[in-house]
Amino acid sequence: MIDFFINLSPIYQALIAGIFTWSVTLLGAAVVIFFKKTNDTFMDSMLGFSAGVMIAASFFSLIEPAIEMAESLHSISFLVVSIGFLLGVLLLYLSDLLFNYIDRRREANTTDRKKRCIMLITSITIHNIPEGLVMGVGFGSLVYNITGSSLMSALTLALGIGIQNFPEGCAVSLPLRREGYSRFKAFFIGQLSAIVEPICAVLGAILVIKIKFILPYLLAMAAGAMFYVAVGDLIPESQKNKNRTLMTIVTLIGFTIMMLLDVGLG
């Protein structure tokens, strides 16, 4: 099975990774079938762990290879990486603005259950699009055998995204259940929010493979997007937990594990 995956083209690898992250969202959404509520500490720990993984992945799996690639293309590496990184931050910032706008519209229409449902699923789906692209960039870069870019780093990147998708699935299905939707309908809508990730992963991989000179920009852009999610969303959310010290430790553990996997095995 492992040999089969290794021998696949990066596009198919990206597709499988995207299906994996969507499947984790599916598992998170499935919580609504068995439980009326979830353990907050467990959910916050998963967010903190994911943040640590993403921060480590941003440097070891994305920024470092972007620098190597820019130098091999005789570009000004620090300028290329800085531009790409800030573009990734801007992409997520604009996505966040759209997410918040839709969320405010959803709150303003509390009497319309159907409209509220549509806005909820739309906002989470928009949030998942950049994550799928990030995975695609990670796998697509394997074609060029860049120093620091490896199958292990791409896999651990997908793992970090997948882990944080679990509470995301819960965040959609549980509120829908509270609004009166059946368990199955709340589960179905919850898992549907991440269906864009496999599609965007494939698009990201194809884009990287077809246009080589933009690869360092895309790698750095993916890193900026990852940093934005980790620092602007996951860490603040996990730190709302009353046991902030535990959340910090879990985040550092996530960073350490990702670093060991990437540097030691990558």
XYZ file of N, CA and C in Angstrom, residues 47 50-52 54-55 58 85 89 92-93 96 99-100 127 164 223-240 251:
105
model
N -6.810 21.742 18.309
C -6.525 22.992 17.597
C -5.096 23.458 17.883
N -2.562 21.197 16.142
C -2.552 21.498 14.707
C -1.771 22.773 14.427
N -1.921 23.769 15.302
C -1.198 25.031 15.121
C 0.308 24.799 15.164
N 0.754 23.978 16.115
C 2.178 23.659 16.205
C 2.690 22.953 14.969
N 1.387 23.126 11.960
C 1.350 24.039 10.821
C 2.506 25.036 10.835
N 2.859 25.535 12.018
C 3.969 26.496 12.105
C 5.275 25.826 11.690
N 5.221 25.175 7.983
C 5.377 26.400 7.192
C 6.837 26.682 6.881
N 5.033 34.984 0.760
C 4.511 34.856 2.126
C 3.412 35.873 2.389
N -0.669 35.536 3.234
C -1.343 36.201 4.352
C -2.528 37.014 3.842
N -5.530 34.807 2.864
C -6.308 34.350 4.016
C -7.024 35.497 4.706
N -6.403 36.679 4.687
C -7.045 37.849 5.294
C -8.337 38.186 4.554
N -10.844 35.649 5.260
C -11.380 35.865 6.596
C -12.442 36.962 6.596
N -15.474 35.467 5.170
C -16.022 34.544 6.170
C -16.816 35.314 7.226
N -16.209 36.394 7.760
C -16.865 37.176 8.805
C -18.109 37.886 8.291
N -13.408 28.880 3.774
C -12.249 28.746 4.663
C -11.382 27.548 4.275
N -6.907 19.534 12.296
C -7.734 20.692 12.638
C -9.084 20.653 11.932
N 2.929 28.967 2.862
C 3.456 29.156 4.214
C 2.761 30.330 4.899
N 2.581 31.425 4.173
C 1.890 32.580 4.732
C 0.466 32.239 5.131
N -0.195 31.451 4.285
C -1.569 31.033 4.591
C -1.611 30.158 5.837
N -0.629 29.248 5.953
C -0.578 28.363 7.106
C -0.326 29.158 8.393
N 0.614 30.103 8.320
C 0.913 30.927 9.486
C -0.325 31.714 9.917
N -1.038 32.239 8.940
C -2.220 33.041 9.248
C -3.269 32.205 9.983
N -3.495 31.002 9.492
C -4.481 30.116 10.129
C -4.042 29.746 11.536
N -2.750 29.393 11.676
C -2.239 28.942 12.972
C -2.235 30.058 14.011
N -1.662 31.215 13.623
C -1.489 32.312 14.573
C -2.775 33.116 14.764
N -3.547 33.266 13.686
C -4.738 34.109 13.766
C -6.006 33.389 14.167
N -6.010 32.063 14.068
C -7.241 31.321 14.307
C -7.062 30.215 15.341
N -6.175 29.257 15.051
C -6.070 28.059 15.885
C -5.542 28.357 17.291
N -4.424 29.091 17.380
C -3.845 29.371 18.701
C -4.778 30.227 19.567
N -5.324 31.341 19.048
C -6.259 32.117 19.879
C -7.461 31.302 20.339
N -7.965 30.439 19.462
C -9.129 29.633 19.834
C -8.769 28.637 20.930
N -7.614 28.001 20.813
C -7.205 27.022 21.832
C -6.908 27.711 23.159
N -6.412 28.958 23.109
C -6.051 29.674 24.324
C -7.269 30.202 25.087
N -8.453 30.049 24.522
C -9.674 30.397 25.252
C -9.975 29.376 26.344
N 0.640 22.721 21.835
C 1.084 23.401 20.617
C 2.567 23.161 20.365
